[in-house]
């Protein structure tokens, strides 16, 4: 990867969870592998009162918990880290931010190239750009200015449009990087290479040969400490509207003319705009929502969703979503995509399964099941191809066998974490792996009828922790003569996995 030109990072929300757990560790790892520029500083900004030294100590003590941390390298990194306490919502305080930045640019003899990272509550996503602009901190005369905006980008279509308008008042689209950390995952990026660098898959990649597609984003954990946020969000907004629709777009998109931000994102948005709008009738039959209930798992009692901290006792927020949807274009017409996501399922696994059509005429007394391609995004990252092989011995019976590739077979290769890759790309000015405004709006447009419907007549089914969601979600496929794959942590394990 290219080492960025001298540039700096300002993190708003520096005292928060995301910065401590993900952003600073990602920046440290880039630093320790010589992927950050020679001259750079990181300025953390939030309201909490820290001096530079106190902030460095707080971050250090968190980082030293990471196994194998090199304390010498860490203290070298810490010398690049600074902190400023301001009220991030108050325009007047940004005068002090400007002064501090000018002093740091001077101290580092650095160009004014600056990446602003908005890791604050979303209510500030529109406010911070306005405050920056009031002090001309968005101006690019002496160096580029870029803005990473965290999720959620809006709460629904209307609020996403409003946020976009606010951002565009002060920053141009080419300066705005909307993060979806799934796009930073190596295995999600590999969907492009797998599909478009191999001649053998692309001819099969359409309604002519594909029967249906499954996309699963399962989580073992519940809402943990984020009940307050999650209760206003739910699986639909938290996982489906962004991460899973982005994965779906990578599976379904046409080959881009080139791998760059415009060409790639042009193809992504075409898929999202081709999702067949869902009517109430579709939703009645093709959507299943669930919520986990208090359950005994291996002798432990796990709390139900409504008993989690920060969750309303009568909450109707879904922690599970299963949906059948269609893409209306030449490539995919008539091919169902079944998508599911949920918390407190039997294991943490994200994967895509491409089910190929069965052979047109069974000539053997026993055919193997139709071919399957399993693309595992996490964990045990890899790809498995299932196909039929002659069962050794007399006769001509076919049995199901598989060929697999696992990233772990690459040996020493260390995969960059999603935040490392995305921070590096933003510093290099490459927006290919960031969501563009039109794609975000297309996702919200598709989701809008689901949001309406779920607030109305929609049933919400309970499911026990450690199971694959409500049984009604199984019916979603069984009705079509199909069944979900029940993946295990181990990619090639085909047994039904339940806690
Ligand atoms: P936290 O609540 O842990 O941190 C919020 C940060 O914003 C703190 O530094 C807080 O510091 C600062 N802040 C500034 N103004 C306000 C204000 N008016 N009210 C509350 N906080 C304020 O949140 P997270 O770090 O978890 O999340 C930050 C953003 O990242 C959110 O948009 C979230 O959706 C997103 N995100 C987080 C993930 C995670 O794993 N944590 C994953 C994906 C996205 P101070 O009070 O000192 O000003
Ligand atoms: C976040 C969601 O965006 O993604 C979380 O807010 C979810 O609720 C997380 O747990 C899943 O990410 P990953 O990378 O662990 O699959």
Coordinates of C-alpha atoms and ligand atoms in Angstrom, one line a residue:
X1 CA 0.0 0.0 0.0
X2 CA 1.1 3.5 -0.7
X3 CA 2.3 5.5 2.4
X4 CA 0.3 8.7 2.4
X5 CA 1.8 12.1 1.9
X6 CA 2.5 14.1 5.1
X7 CA -1.0 14.5 6.7
X8 CA -2.7 14.7 10.0
X9 CA -5.8 13.2 11.7
X10 CA -8.3 15.0 14.0
X11 CA -10.6 12.7 15.8
X12 CA -13.8 14.1 17.2
X13 CA -15.2 11.9 19.9
X14 CA -11.7 11.1 21.1
X15 CA -12.8 10.1 24.6
X16 CA -15.3 7.6 23.2
X17 CA -15.4 3.8 22.8
X18 CA -14.8 3.7 19.1
X19 CA -11.6 5.8 19.3
X20 CA -10.1 3.8 22.2
X21 CA -11.1 0.4 20.9
X22 CA -10.7 0.7 17.1
X23 CA -9.3 4.0 15.8
X24 CA -6.1 4.5 17.9
X25 CA -5.2 0.8 17.7
X26 CA -5.6 0.9 13.9
X27 CA -3.4 4.1 13.6
X28 CA -0.8 2.5 15.9
X29 CA -0.7 -0.6 13.8
X30 CA -0.2 1.5 10.6
X31 CA 2.6 3.5 12.4
X32 CA 4.3 0.3 13.7
X33 CA 4.3 -1.1 10.2
X34 CA 5.7 2.1 8.7
X35 CA 2.5 2.9 6.8
X36 CA 2.0 6.4 8.2
X37 CA 3.8 9.4 6.7
X38 CA 7.1 10.7 8.2
X39 CA 5.5 13.8 9.5
X40 CA 2.0 13.4 11.1
X41 CA 0.1 14.2 14.2
X42 CA -3.2 12.9 15.7
X43 CA -5.3 15.4 17.6
X44 CA -8.1 14.0 19.7
X45 CA -11.0 16.3 20.4
X46 CA -14.0 15.9 22.8
X47 CA -15.5 17.6 25.8
X48 CA -13.8 15.5 28.6
X49 CA -11.0 17.3 30.3
X50 CA -7.6 15.6 29.6
X51 CA -4.2 17.2 29.2
X52 CA -2.0 15.7 26.4
X53 CA -0.2 13.6 29.0
X54 CA -3.4 12.3 30.6
X55 CA -4.8 11.4 27.2
X56 CA -1.7 9.6 26.2
X57 CA -1.7 7.7 29.5
X58 CA -5.4 6.7 29.1
X59 CA -4.7 5.5 25.6
X60 CA -1.5 3.7 26.6
X61 CA -3.0 1.8 29.4
X62 CA -5.7 0.5 27.0
X63 CA -3.2 -0.3 24.3
X64 CA -0.8 -2.2 26.7
X65 CA -3.6 -4.7 27.2
X66 CA -3.2 -5.8 23.6
X67 CA -1.1 -9.0 23.6
X68 CA 2.4 -8.6 22.3
X69 CA 2.3 -4.8 22.4
X70 CA 5.8 -3.3 21.8
X71 CA 6.0 -0.7 24.6
X72 CA 9.0 1.1 23.0
X73 CA 7.2 1.5 19.7
X74 CA 4.0 2.5 21.5
X75 CA 5.8 5.4 23.3
X76 CA 7.2 6.6 19.9
X77 CA 3.7 6.6 18.6
X78 CA 2.4 8.4 21.6
X79 CA 4.6 11.4 20.8
X80 CA 2.4 12.1 17.8
X81 CA -0.8 12.1 19.9
X82 CA -2.4 15.3 21.3
X83 CA -5.7 16.2 22.9
X84 CA -7.9 19.3 23.0
X85 CA -11.0 19.7 25.1
X86 CA -13.8 21.8 23.6
X87 CA -17.5 21.7 23.4
X88 CA -17.8 20.1 20.0
X89 CA -21.3 21.5 19.5
X90 CA -20.2 25.1 20.1
X91 CA -18.9 27.1 17.0
X92 CA -17.0 29.5 19.2
X93 CA -14.8 26.8 20.7
X94 CA -13.5 26.0 17.2
X95 CA -11.3 29.2 17.4
X96 CA -9.2 27.3 20.0
X97 CA -9.2 24.2 17.7
X98 CA -7.8 26.4 14.8
X99 CA -5.1 27.9 17.1
X100 CA -4.1 24.4 18.2
X101 CA -4.0 23.1 14.7
X102 CA -1.9 26.0 13.4
X103 CA 0.6 25.5 16.2
X104 CA 0.8 21.8 15.4
X105 CA 1.2 22.3 11.6
X106 CA 4.1 24.7 12.6
X107 CA 5.6 22.3 15.1
X108 CA 5.6 19.4 12.6
X109 CA 6.5 21.6 9.6
X110 CA 3.6 19.7 8.1
X111 CA 1.3 20.6 5.3
X112 CA -2.3 21.4 6.4
X113 CA -3.6 18.1 4.9
X114 CA -6.1 17.0 7.5
X115 CA -8.5 14.1 7.9
X116 CA -11.4 14.9 10.3
X117 CA -12.9 11.8 11.8
X118 CA -16.4 12.2 13.2
X119 CA -16.6 9.5 15.9
X120 CA -19.3 11.3 17.9
X121 CA -23.0 10.8 18.4
X122 CA -24.7 11.2 15.0
X123 CA -26.5 14.3 16.2
X124 CA -23.2 16.1 15.7
X125 CA -22.5 14.8 12.2
X126 CA -24.1 17.9 10.7
X127 CA -22.9 20.3 13.4
X128 CA -19.1 19.7 13.3
X129 CA -18.8 20.5 9.6
X130 CA -20.6 23.8 10.1
X131 CA -18.4 24.7 13.0
X132 CA -15.3 23.8 11.0
X133 CA -16.4 25.9 8.1
X134 CA -17.2 28.9 10.4
X135 CA -13.4 29.0 11.1
X136 CA -12.4 28.1 7.5
X137 CA -11.1 24.8 8.6
X138 CA -12.7 23.2 5.6
X139 CA -10.7 25.3 3.1
X140 CA -8.1 23.4 1.0
X141 CA -5.8 26.3 0.0
X142 CA -2.9 25.0 2.2
X143 CA -3.7 21.3 2.1
X144 CA -6.6 18.9 1.5
X145 CA -9.4 18.5 4.1
X146 CA -11.4 15.3 4.3
X147 CA -14.2 14.2 6.5
X148 CA -14.8 10.6 7.6
X149 CA -18.4 10.2 8.8
X150 CA -19.3 7.3 11.0
X151 CA -22.5 5.3 10.8
X152 CA -25.4 5.8 11.1
X153 CA -25.8 8.0 8.1
X154 CA -29.3 9.1 9.0
X155 CA -32.1 7.3 10.7
X156 CA -34.3 7.0 7.6
X157 CA -34.5 8.4 4.0
X158 CA -35.5 11.9 5.0
X159 CA -32.9 12.3 7.8
X160 CA -30.2 10.9 5.5
X161 CA -31.1 13.5 2.8
X162 CA -31.1 16.2 5.5
X163 CA -27.6 15.1 6.7
X164 CA -26.3 15.0 3.2
X165 CA -27.6 18.6 2.6
X166 CA -25.8 19.7 5.8
X167 CA -22.5 18.0 4.8
X168 CA -22.7 19.3 1.3
X169 CA -23.1 22.9 2.5
X170 CA -19.5 22.9 3.8
X171 CA -17.7 20.0 2.1
X172 CA -17.8 18.7 -1.4
X173 CA -18.7 15.1 -2.1
X174 CA -15.1 14.2 -3.0
X175 CA -14.1 15.3 0.5
X176 CA -16.7 13.1 2.3
X177 CA -15.9 9.5 3.2
X178 CA -18.9 7.7 4.7
X179 CA -17.5 4.7 6.5
X180 CA -19.0 1.2 6.3
X181 CA -16.5 -0.9 8.1
X182 CA -17.6 -4.0 6.2
X183 CA -16.1 -2.5 3.0
X184 CA -12.8 -2.4 4.9
X185 CA -12.8 -6.2 5.4
X186 CA -10.3 -8.0 3.2
X187 CA -12.8 -10.7 2.5
X188 CA -15.5 -8.2 1.3
X189 CA -12.9 -6.6 -1.0
X190 CA -12.0 -10.0 -2.3
X191 CA -15.6 -10.4 -3.7
X192 CA -14.5 -8.0 -6.4
X193 CA -11.2 -9.9 -7.1
X194 CA -12.8 -13.3 -6.9
X195 CA -15.6 -12.3 -9.3
X196 CA -13.7 -10.1 -11.8
X197 CA -10.1 -11.6 -11.8
X198 CA -11.3 -15.1 -12.6
X199 CA -12.8 -15.9 -16.0
X200 CA -14.4 -19.1 -14.8
X201 CA -17.0 -17.7 -12.4
X202 CA -18.3 -14.7 -14.2
X203 CA -20.1 -16.6 -17.1
X204 CA -22.0 -18.6 -14.4
X205 CA -22.9 -15.5 -12.3
X206 CA -26.5 -14.9 -13.3
X207 CA -30.0 -16.1 -13.4
X208 CA -29.1 -18.6 -16.0
X209 CA -27.0 -20.7 -13.5
X210 CA -27.8 -19.4 -10.1
X211 CA -30.9 -20.6 -8.3
X212 CA -30.8 -18.4 -5.2
X213 CA -28.4 -16.6 -2.9
X214 CA -28.2 -16.6 0.9
X215 CA -26.5 -13.8 2.9
X216 CA -26.0 -14.4 6.6
X217 CA -24.7 -11.9 9.2
X218 CA -25.0 -13.8 12.5
X219 CA -23.7 -12.6 15.8
X220 CA -23.1 -14.7 19.0
X221 CA -23.3 -11.7 21.4
X222 CA -26.3 -9.7 22.4
X223 CA -26.4 -5.9 22.5
X224 CA -23.8 -5.8 25.4
X225 CA -23.3 -2.2 26.6
X226 CA -25.0 -0.6 23.6
X227 CA -28.6 -1.3 24.5
X228 CA -29.5 2.4 24.5
X229 CA -28.3 3.0 21.0
X230 CA -29.6 -0.4 19.7
X231 CA -33.1 0.0 21.0
X232 CA -33.5 3.0 18.7
X233 CA -32.0 1.2 15.8
X234 CA -32.7 -2.6 15.6
X235 CA -31.2 -5.1 13.2
X236 CA -32.7 -3.4 10.1
X237 CA -30.9 -0.1 10.6
X238 CA -27.9 -1.5 12.5
X239 CA -26.8 -4.3 10.1
X240 CA -29.1 -4.7 7.1
X241 CA -29.5 -1.2 5.7
X242 CA -25.7 -0.7 5.5
X243 CA -23.4 -3.7 5.9
X244 CA -25.5 -6.4 4.4
X245 CA -26.8 -4.4 1.5
X246 CA -23.2 -3.4 0.7
X247 CA -22.2 -7.0 0.6
X248 CA -25.2 -7.8 -1.5
X249 CA -24.2 -5.1 -3.9
X250 CA -20.7 -6.5 -4.3
X251 CA -22.1 -9.9 -5.0
X252 CA -24.6 -8.6 -7.6
X253 CA -22.9 -5.7 -9.3
X254 CA -21.7 -5.6 -12.9
X255 CA -18.0 -5.6 -13.6
X256 CA -16.8 -2.0 -13.3
X257 CA -14.8 -0.5 -16.1
X258 CA -11.9 0.1 -13.7
X259 CA -11.3 -0.3 -10.0
X260 CA -11.6 3.3 -8.8
X261 CA -14.0 5.3 -6.7
X262 CA -16.3 6.4 -9.5
X263 CA -16.4 3.3 -11.7
X264 CA -16.8 0.9 -8.8
X265 CA -19.4 2.9 -6.9
X266 CA -21.4 3.6 -10.1
X267 CA -22.0 -0.2 -10.4
X268 CA -22.8 -0.6 -6.7
X269 CA -25.5 2.1 -6.8
X270 CA -27.1 0.5 -9.9
X271 CA -27.7 -2.7 -7.9
X272 CA -29.1 -0.8 -5.0
X273 CA -31.4 1.1 -7.2
X274 CA -32.6 -2.1 -8.9
X275 CA -33.8 -3.7 -5.6
X276 CA -37.5 -4.5 -6.2
X277 CA -39.5 -2.2 -3.9
X278 CA -41.4 -4.1 -1.2
X279 CA -45.1 -3.8 -1.0
X280 CA -47.1 -4.5 2.2
X281 CA -48.1 -7.8 0.6
X282 CA -44.4 -8.7 0.0
X283 CA -43.5 -7.8 3.6
X284 CA -46.4 -9.9 5.0
X285 CA -44.9 -12.9 3.3
X286 CA -41.2 -12.3 3.0
X287 CA -40.1 -10.5 6.2
X288 CA -39.6 -12.2 9.6
X289 CA -38.6 -10.2 12.6
X290 CA -37.6 -11.6 16.0
X291 CA -36.3 -10.6 19.4
X292 CA -34.2 -12.8 21.7
X293 CA -35.8 -13.9 25.0
X294 CA -34.3 -15.0 28.3
X295 CA -32.8 -18.5 27.8
X296 CA -30.7 -21.2 29.4
X297 CA -27.6 -21.7 27.4
X298 CA -25.1 -24.4 28.7
X299 CA -26.3 -23.9 32.2
X300 CA -26.2 -20.1 32.1
X301 CA -29.2 -17.9 32.0
X302 CA -28.8 -15.3 29.3
X303 CA -31.0 -12.2 29.7
X304 CA -33.8 -11.5 27.2
X305 CA -33.4 -8.4 25.0
X306 CA -35.9 -6.5 27.0
X307 CA -33.9 -7.0 30.2
X308 CA -30.7 -5.6 28.7
X309 CA -29.3 -2.2 30.0
X310 CA -30.8 0.7 28.2
X311 CA -33.6 -1.3 26.5
X312 CA -37.2 -0.4 27.1
X313 CA -39.1 -3.1 29.0
X314 CA -41.8 -3.3 26.3
X315 CA -39.4 -2.8 23.4
X316 CA -40.5 -4.0 20.0
X317 CA -37.1 -3.5 18.5
X318 CA -36.0 -6.5 16.3
X319 CA -32.8 -8.2 17.1
X320 CA -33.3 -10.7 14.2
X321 CA -34.3 -10.0 10.6
X322 CA -34.9 -12.4 7.8
X323 CA -35.9 -11.1 4.4
X324 CA -36.4 -12.5 0.9
X325 CA -35.8 -9.9 -1.8
X326 CA -35.3 -9.6 -5.5
X327 CA -33.1 -7.5 -7.8
X328 CA -34.9 -6.4 -11.0
X329 CA -32.4 -6.4 -13.8
X330 CA -31.3 -8.7 -16.6
X331 CA -28.7 -10.5 -14.6
X332 CA -30.8 -11.3 -11.5
X333 CA -34.4 -11.3 -12.5
X334 CA -36.2 -14.1 -10.7
X335 CA -33.3 -15.1 -8.4
X336 CA -34.3 -14.7 -4.7
X337 CA -31.8 -13.3 -2.3
X338 CA -32.5 -14.5 1.3
X339 CA -30.8 -12.2 3.8
X340 CA -30.7 -12.7 7.6
X341 CA -29.0 -11.1 10.5
X342 CA -29.4 -11.4 14.2
X343 CA -27.9 -11.2 17.7
X344 CA -27.6 -14.1 20.1
X345 CA -27.5 -16.6 17.4
X346 CA -25.4 -19.9 17.8
X347 CA -22.2 -18.4 16.4
X348 CA -20.6 -15.3 14.9
X349 CA -20.5 -15.8 11.2
X350 CA -20.9 -13.7 8.1
X351 CA -21.1 -15.5 4.8
X352 CA -22.6 -15.6 1.3
X353 CA -23.8 -18.8 -0.2
X354 CA -24.4 -19.0 -4.0
X355 CA -26.7 -21.9 -4.8
X356 CA -26.3 -23.0 -8.4
X357 CA -29.2 -24.5 -10.3
X358 CA -29.4 -28.3 -10.3
X359 CA -28.5 -30.2 -13.4
X360 CA -31.5 -30.2 -15.8
X361 CA -31.9 -34.0 -15.8
X362 CA -30.8 -36.5 -13.1
X363 CA -29.1 -39.4 -14.9
X364 CA -27.6 -41.1 -11.9
X365 CA -29.6 -43.1 -9.4
X366 CA -28.5 -40.8 -6.7
X367 CA -27.5 -37.3 -7.6
X368 CA -25.3 -35.1 -5.3
X369 CA -27.1 -31.9 -4.1
X370 CA -26.8 -28.9 -6.5
X371 CA -23.4 -27.1 -6.5
X372 CA -22.8 -24.5 -3.8
X373 CA -20.2 -21.8 -3.4
X374 CA -19.7 -20.6 0.1
X375 CA -17.9 -17.3 0.6
X376 CA -17.0 -16.8 4.2
X377 CA -16.4 -13.2 5.2
X378 CA -15.6 -14.1 8.9
X379 CA -14.4 -16.0 10.9
X380 CA -12.3 -18.8 9.4
X381 CA -12.2 -16.6 6.2
X382 CA -12.2 -18.6 3.0
X383 CA -14.2 -20.1 0.1
X384 CA -15.6 -23.5 -0.3
X385 CA -17.0 -25.1 -3.5
X386 CA -19.3 -28.0 -3.2
X387 CA -19.7 -30.4 -6.0
X388 CA -20.7 -34.0 -6.8
X389 CA -18.1 -36.8 -7.2
X390 CA -18.6 -40.4 -8.1
X391 CA -18.9 -42.5 -5.0
X392 CA -16.1 -45.0 -5.2
X393 CA -17.3 -48.6 -6.0
X394 CA -19.9 -50.2 -8.2
X395 CA -22.5 -48.2 -10.0
X396 CA -22.8 -44.4 -10.6
X397 CA -23.9 -42.7 -7.5
X398 CA -22.7 -39.1 -6.9
X399 CA -21.8 -37.7 -3.5
X400 CA -21.2 -34.2 -2.2
X401 CA -17.5 -33.2 -1.7
X402 CA -15.8 -29.9 -1.4
X403 CA -12.7 -27.9 -2.3
X404 CA -11.7 -25.1 0.0
X405 CA -9.4 -22.2 0.3
X406 CA -8.7 -20.6 3.7
X407 CA -6.9 -17.3 4.3
X408 CA -5.0 -19.0 7.1
X409 CA -3.3 -21.1 4.4
X410 CA -1.5 -18.0 3.3
X411 CA 0.7 -18.4 6.3
X412 CA 2.4 -15.2 7.6
X413 CA 0.1 -12.8 5.7
X414 CA -1.4 -10.4 8.2
X415 CA -4.8 -9.1 7.1
X416 CA -5.2 -5.3 7.8
X417 CA -8.1 -4.6 10.1
X418 CA -11.1 -2.8 8.5
X419 CA -10.3 0.5 10.2
X420 CA -6.6 0.3 9.2
X421 CA -7.4 -0.2 5.6
X422 CA -10.1 2.5 5.6
X423 CA -8.0 5.1 7.4
X424 CA -5.1 4.5 5.0
X425 CA -7.4 4.8 2.0
X426 CA -8.9 8.1 3.3
X427 CA -5.4 9.5 3.9
X428 CA -4.5 8.5 0.4
X429 CA -7.6 10.1 -1.0
X430 CA -9.1 6.8 -2.3
X431 CA -12.9 6.7 -1.7
X432 CA -13.5 3.3 -3.5
X433 CA -14.3 1.5 -0.2
X434 CA -16.5 4.3 1.2
X435 CA -20.2 4.6 0.6
X436 CA -21.3 7.3 -1.8
X437 CA -24.2 9.5 -1.1
X438 CA -26.5 8.1 -3.8
X439 CA -25.8 4.5 -2.6
X440 CA -26.7 5.4 1.0
X441 CA -29.9 7.0 -0.2
X442 CA -30.8 4.1 -2.4
X443 CA -30.4 1.8 0.7
X444 CA -32.7 4.0 2.8
X445 CA -35.2 4.2 -0.1
X446 CA -35.4 0.4 -0.2
X447 CA -35.7 0.1 3.6
X448 CA -38.4 2.8 3.9
X449 CA -41.4 0.6 3.4
X450 CA -40.0 -2.0 5.8
X451 CA -39.6 0.8 8.5
X452 CA -43.3 1.8 7.9
X453 CA -44.5 -1.8 7.9
X454 CA -42.6 -2.8 11.0
X455 CA -44.1 0.1 13.0
X456 CA -47.6 -1.1 11.9
X457 CA -49.0 -4.7 11.7
X458 CA -45.7 -6.6 11.7
X459 CA -45.4 -9.6 14.0
X460 CA -42.3 -9.8 16.2
X461 CA -41.4 -13.4 17.2
X462 CA -39.4 -14.4 20.2
X463 CA -36.5 -16.7 19.9
X464 CA -34.2 -18.4 22.4
X465 CA -30.6 -17.2 22.6
X466 CA -28.3 -19.6 20.8
X467 CA -30.8 -20.7 18.2
X468 CA -31.0 -19.6 14.5
X469 CA -33.8 -17.1 15.2
X470 CA -37.6 -17.7 15.0
X471 CA -38.8 -20.8 13.3
X472 CA -40.9 -18.6 11.0
X473 CA -37.6 -17.6 9.3
X474 CA -37.0 -21.2 8.4
X475 CA -40.5 -21.2 6.8
X476 CA -39.4 -18.3 4.6
X477 CA -37.2 -20.8 2.6
X478 CA -39.0 -24.0 3.2
X479 CA -42.0 -22.5 1.5
X480 CA -39.8 -22.3 -1.6
X481 CA -38.5 -25.9 -1.1
X482 CA -35.2 -24.6 0.3
X483 CA -33.4 -24.4 3.6
X484 CA -30.9 -22.0 5.2
X485 CA -27.4 -23.3 5.5
X486 CA -26.6 -23.5 9.3
X487 CA -22.9 -22.4 9.3
X488 CA -20.5 -23.2 12.1
X489 CA -17.5 -21.2 13.2
X490 CA -15.3 -23.7 11.2
X491 CA -16.0 -23.1 7.5
X492 CA -16.0 -26.7 6.4
X493 CA -18.0 -28.1 9.3
X494 CA -21.4 -29.1 7.9
X495 CA -23.1 -30.2 11.1
X496 CA -26.0 -28.2 12.4
X497 CA -24.5 -25.7 14.8
X498 CA -26.5 -24.9 17.8
X499 CA -25.4 -23.9 21.3
Ligands
LIG1 P1 -19.3 7.0 22.8 O1 -20.6 7.4 23.4 O2 -18.4 6.0 23.4 O3 -18.4 8.2 22.5 C1 -19.0 9.4 22.0 C2 -17.9 10.5 21.9 O4 -18.5 11.7 21.4 C3 -17.2 10.7 23.2 O5 -15.8 11.0 22.9 C4 -17.9 12.0 23.7 O6 -16.9 12.7 24.5 C5 -18.1 12.7 22.4 N1 -19.2 13.7 22.4 C6 -19.1 15.0 22.0 N2 -20.2 15.7 22.1 C7 -21.1 14.8 22.7 C8 -22.4 15.0 23.1 N3 -23.1 16.1 22.9 N4 -23.0 13.9 23.6 C9 -22.3 12.7 23.8 N5 -21.0 12.6 23.4 C10 -20.4 13.6 22.9 O7 -19.7 6.5 21.3 P2 -18.9 5.5 20.3 O8 -17.4 5.8 20.4 O9 -19.3 4.1 20.6 O10 -19.5 5.8 18.9 C11 -19.1 7.0 18.2 C12 -19.7 7.0 16.8 O11 -19.2 5.8 16.2 C13 -21.2 6.8 16.8 O12 -21.8 7.5 15.8 C14 -21.4 5.3 16.6 O13 -22.7 5.1 15.9 C15 -20.3 5.0 15.7 N6 -19.9 3.6 15.8 C16 -19.4 3.1 16.9 C17 -19.0 1.8 17.0 C18 -18.4 1.2 18.2 O14 -18.0 0.0 18.2 N7 -18.3 1.9 19.3 C19 -19.1 0.8 15.8 C20 -19.6 1.5 14.6 C21 -20.0 2.8 14.7 P3 -17.2 13.8 25.5 O15 -18.4 13.4 26.3 O16 -15.9 13.8 26.2 O17 -17.4 15.0 24.6
LIG2 C1 -21.7 -2.5 13.8 C2 -23.0 -2.7 14.5 O1 -21.8 -1.6 12.8 O2 -21.3 -3.8 13.3 C3 -22.9 -3.7 15.6 O3 -23.4 -1.5 15.1 C4 -22.4 -5.0 15.1 O4 -24.1 -4.0 16.3 C5 -21.1 -4.8 14.3 O5 -22.1 -5.9 16.1 C6 -20.7 -6.1 13.5 O6 -19.5 -5.9 13.0 P1 -18.5 -7.1 12.8 O7 -17.3 -6.5 12.1 O8 -18.2 -7.6 14.2 O9 -19.2 -8.1 12.0

